[in-house]
Amino acid sequence: MAESIIKIRIEGELAYIALNRPEKRNAINQAMLRAIPEAIDEVDRPEVRAIILYGEGQAFSAGIDFTSLANDTGAQGGQGGGPDMQRFRRFVAESQASLNRLETIEKPVIGALHGFVGGLGLELALACDARVAAAGARLGMPEVRIGLVPDVGGTTRLTRTVGYARSKELIMTARMIEASEAERIGLVNRVVAEGAHLAAAEELAREMARNAPIAVGLAKRIIDKGHGLDKMTFQELELLAQSSLIGTEDFREGAAALAQRREPRFKGR
């Protein structure tokens, strides 16, 4: 994986994944999209209990790198100077798969947001389980301003996060909103002082990481997979997950710790 594009470090129970193109405001190109699943695979270890995703420099991410979009989709190579449509669809599908890998890891992923969080950058943030934003951050999906739509899970994840009406308003106006408004509509979980977003993300990550890791991972899957299902099928997912958790060593440890009024020592098995 290109160290110049993505930086990884592991400190105890937390893993940190950083977008590392500060000179481009972390604009996302094909190399970065391919590096994200590699980074997830690298930190998908038993000792890692939560992941923090953040951006180096002045912004979380300015969105798609338009030079990459032209080059990687063959926009100049298609008949009549237009894009090669098969190549373009392959590019979008690979981009979706990259963010899906982030979304589906059975560990909590916290996005630490600051500066500009737009377009594909916001789509990336939406693939996280929770988002902490620094005051002054600006978030939005401006794709319709250039005649496109959010296509890397933007419409689906944004609608799932803030609801139909809010999603339509944000996407169809292409409006960039302040962090305080993003918190009000549920787009981010909390807003903290400028420069404190990484520390706040760490606090939230540690709060999640202290719990039984298998249970946390399955709870995440139930919530994600159950969205849109009927109530009875959703509850069936709960039943199946619980029937597998009841026999784990972590459940026995958690129950014993509760009875003995001590902190549990979970092992992830």
PDB file of C-alpha atoms in Angstrom, residues 9-110:
ATOM      1  CA  ARG A   9      -0.642   3.413  12.942  1.00  0.00           C
ATOM      2  CA  ILE A  10      -1.837   1.135  15.724  1.00  0.00           C
ATOM      3  CA  GLU A  11      -1.687   2.258  19.343  1.00  0.00           C
ATOM      4  CA  GLY A  12      -2.978  -0.371  21.721  1.00  0.00           C
ATOM      5  CA  GLU A  13      -6.632  -1.078  21.031  1.00  0.00           C
ATOM      6  CA  LEU A  14      -7.027   1.757  18.504  1.00  0.00           C
ATOM      7  CA  ALA A  15      -5.990   1.894  14.853  1.00  0.00           C
ATOM      8  CA  TYR A  16      -5.578   5.183  12.995  1.00  0.00           C
ATOM      9  CA  ILE A  17      -6.035   5.517   9.236  1.00  0.00           C
ATOM     10  CA  ALA A  18      -5.122   8.905   7.788  1.00  0.00           C
ATOM     11  CA  LEU A  19      -5.822  10.311   4.333  1.00  0.00           C
ATOM     12  CA  ASN A  20      -2.439  11.734   3.448  1.00  0.00           C
ATOM     13  CA  ARG A  21      -2.597  14.086   0.479  1.00  0.00           C
ATOM     14  CA  PRO A  22      -2.596  17.361   2.432  1.00  0.00           C
ATOM     15  CA  GLU A  23      -1.257  19.323  -0.513  1.00  0.00           C
ATOM     16  CA  LYS A  24      -4.431  18.315  -2.424  1.00  0.00           C
ATOM     17  CA  ARG A  25      -6.723  18.741   0.605  1.00  0.00           C
ATOM     18  CA  ASN A  26      -6.913  14.944   0.601  1.00  0.00           C
ATOM     19  CA  ALA A  27      -8.743  14.850  -2.720  1.00  0.00           C
ATOM     20  CA  ILE A  28      -9.519  11.187  -3.372  1.00  0.00           C
ATOM     21  CA  ASN A  29      -7.980   9.531  -6.420  1.00  0.00           C
ATOM     22  CA  GLN A  30      -8.033   5.946  -7.602  1.00  0.00           C
ATOM     23  CA  ALA A  31      -4.834   5.104  -5.727  1.00  0.00           C
ATOM     24  CA  MET A  32      -6.386   6.258  -2.447  1.00  0.00           C
ATOM     25  CA  LEU A  33      -9.600   4.353  -3.130  1.00  0.00           C
ATOM     26  CA  ARG A  34      -7.583   1.193  -3.687  1.00  0.00           C
ATOM     27  CA  ALA A  35      -5.470   1.845  -0.591  1.00  0.00           C
ATOM     28  CA  ILE A  36      -8.443   2.167   1.772  1.00  0.00           C
ATOM     29  CA  PRO A  37      -9.417  -1.562   1.686  1.00  0.00           C
ATOM     30  CA  GLU A  38      -5.731  -2.455   2.039  1.00  0.00           C
ATOM     31  CA  ALA A  39      -5.563  -0.264   5.129  1.00  0.00           C
ATOM     32  CA  ILE A  40      -8.683  -1.911   6.549  1.00  0.00           C
ATOM     33  CA  ASP A  41      -7.163  -5.349   5.971  1.00  0.00           C
ATOM     34  CA  GLU A  42      -3.974  -4.196   7.694  1.00  0.00           C
ATOM     35  CA  VAL A  43      -5.758  -3.111  10.883  1.00  0.00           C
ATOM     36  CA  ASP A  44      -8.294  -5.942  10.961  1.00  0.00           C
ATOM     37  CA  ARG A  45      -6.537  -7.666  13.856  1.00  0.00           C
ATOM     38  CA  PRO A  46      -7.919  -9.145  17.079  1.00  0.00           C
ATOM     39  CA  GLU A  47      -6.124  -6.617  19.250  1.00  0.00           C
ATOM     40  CA  VAL A  48      -7.644  -3.659  17.388  1.00  0.00           C
ATOM     41  CA  ARG A  49     -11.017  -2.831  18.896  1.00  0.00           C
ATOM     42  CA  ALA A  50     -11.856   0.430  17.057  1.00  0.00           C
ATOM     43  CA  ILE A  51     -10.640   2.474  14.095  1.00  0.00           C
ATOM     44  CA  ILE A  52     -10.307   6.228  13.640  1.00  0.00           C
ATOM     45  CA  LEU A  53     -10.340   7.701  10.133  1.00  0.00           C
ATOM     46  CA  TYR A  54      -9.081  11.259   9.690  1.00  0.00           C
ATOM     47  CA  GLY A  55      -7.393  13.569   7.217  1.00  0.00           C
ATOM     48  CA  GLU A  56      -3.953  15.174   7.422  1.00  0.00           C
ATOM     49  CA  GLY A  57      -3.576  18.884   6.762  1.00  0.00           C
ATOM     50  CA  GLN A  58      -6.312  21.487   6.512  1.00  0.00           C
ATOM     51  CA  ALA A  59      -9.260  19.301   5.486  1.00  0.00           C
ATOM     52  CA  PHE A  60     -10.716  15.851   5.935  1.00  0.00           C
ATOM     53  CA  SER A  61     -11.242  15.571   2.177  1.00  0.00           C
ATOM     54  CA  ALA A  62     -12.093  17.912  -0.686  1.00  0.00           C
ATOM     55  CA  GLY A  63     -13.835  15.039  -2.465  1.00  0.00           C
ATOM     56  CA  ILE A  64     -13.006  13.476  -5.802  1.00  0.00           C
ATOM     57  CA  ASP A  65      -9.738  14.346  -7.507  1.00  0.00           C
ATOM     58  CA  PHE A  66     -11.046  15.558 -10.862  1.00  0.00           C
ATOM     59  CA  THR A  67      -7.725  14.853 -12.600  1.00  0.00           C
ATOM     60  CA  SER A  68      -8.032  11.269 -11.422  1.00  0.00           C
ATOM     61  CA  LEU A  69     -11.679  11.175 -12.485  1.00  0.00           C
ATOM     62  CA  ALA A  70     -10.718  12.141 -16.039  1.00  0.00           C
ATOM     63  CA  ASN A  71      -7.697   9.857 -16.272  1.00  0.00           C
ATOM     64  CA  ASP A  72      -9.033   6.823 -14.440  1.00  0.00           C
ATOM     65  CA  THR A  73     -12.385   6.737 -16.199  1.00  0.00           C
ATOM     66  CA  GLY A  74     -11.041   7.313 -19.683  1.00  0.00           C
ATOM     67  CA  ALA A  75     -12.959  10.575 -20.036  1.00  0.00           C
ATOM     68  CA  GLN A  76     -10.698  11.660 -22.871  1.00  0.00           C
ATOM     69  CA  GLY A  77     -10.558   8.288 -24.563  1.00  0.00           C
ATOM     70  CA  GLY A  78     -14.160   7.527 -25.405  1.00  0.00           C
ATOM     71  CA  GLN A  79     -15.703   8.017 -28.790  1.00  0.00           C
ATOM     72  CA  GLY A  80     -16.312  11.694 -29.463  1.00  0.00           C
ATOM     73  CA  GLY A  81     -14.083  12.715 -26.520  1.00  0.00           C
ATOM     74  CA  GLY A  82     -16.574  11.487 -23.922  1.00  0.00           C
ATOM     75  CA  PRO A  83     -15.923   8.923 -21.230  1.00  0.00           C
ATOM     76  CA  ASP A  84     -15.448   5.233 -21.863  1.00  0.00           C
ATOM     77  CA  MET A  85     -18.692   4.160 -20.205  1.00  0.00           C
ATOM     78  CA  GLN A  86     -17.631   0.605 -19.363  1.00  0.00           C
ATOM     79  CA  ARG A  87     -14.448   1.911 -17.790  1.00  0.00           C
ATOM     80  CA  PHE A  88     -16.418   4.573 -15.923  1.00  0.00           C
ATOM     81  CA  ARG A  89     -18.879   2.036 -14.507  1.00  0.00           C
ATOM     82  CA  ARG A  90     -15.969  -0.142 -13.420  1.00  0.00           C
ATOM     83  CA  PHE A  91     -14.374   2.859 -11.678  1.00  0.00           C
ATOM     84  CA  VAL A  92     -17.596   3.668  -9.796  1.00  0.00           C
ATOM     85  CA  ALA A  93     -18.153   0.013  -8.841  1.00  0.00           C
ATOM     86  CA  GLU A  94     -14.592  -0.234  -7.494  1.00  0.00           C
ATOM     87  CA  SER A  95     -15.118   3.009  -5.557  1.00  0.00           C
ATOM     88  CA  GLN A  96     -18.327   1.663  -4.034  1.00  0.00           C
ATOM     89  CA  ALA A  97     -16.575  -1.580  -3.092  1.00  0.00           C
ATOM     90  CA  SER A  98     -13.799   0.384  -1.377  1.00  0.00           C
ATOM     91  CA  LEU A  99     -16.214   2.252   0.884  1.00  0.00           C
ATOM     92  CA  ASN A 100     -18.273  -0.895   1.440  1.00  0.00           C
ATOM     93  CA  ARG A 101     -15.158  -2.595   2.822  1.00  0.00           C
ATOM     94  CA  LEU A 102     -14.779   0.227   5.317  1.00  0.00           C
ATOM     95  CA  GLU A 103     -18.448   0.089   6.268  1.00  0.00           C
ATOM     96  CA  THR A 104     -18.624  -3.675   6.786  1.00  0.00           C
ATOM     97  CA  ILE A 105     -15.584  -4.323   8.971  1.00  0.00           C
ATOM     98  CA  GLU A 106     -16.862  -5.763  12.266  1.00  0.00           C
ATOM     99  CA  LYS A 107     -15.218  -3.029  14.313  1.00  0.00           C
ATOM    100  CA  PRO A 108     -16.420   0.497  15.110  1.00  0.00           C
ATOM    101  CA  VAL A 109     -15.070   3.121  12.715  1.00  0.00           C
ATOM    102  CA  ILE A 110     -15.113   6.748  13.863  1.00  0.00           C
TER     103      ILE A 110
END
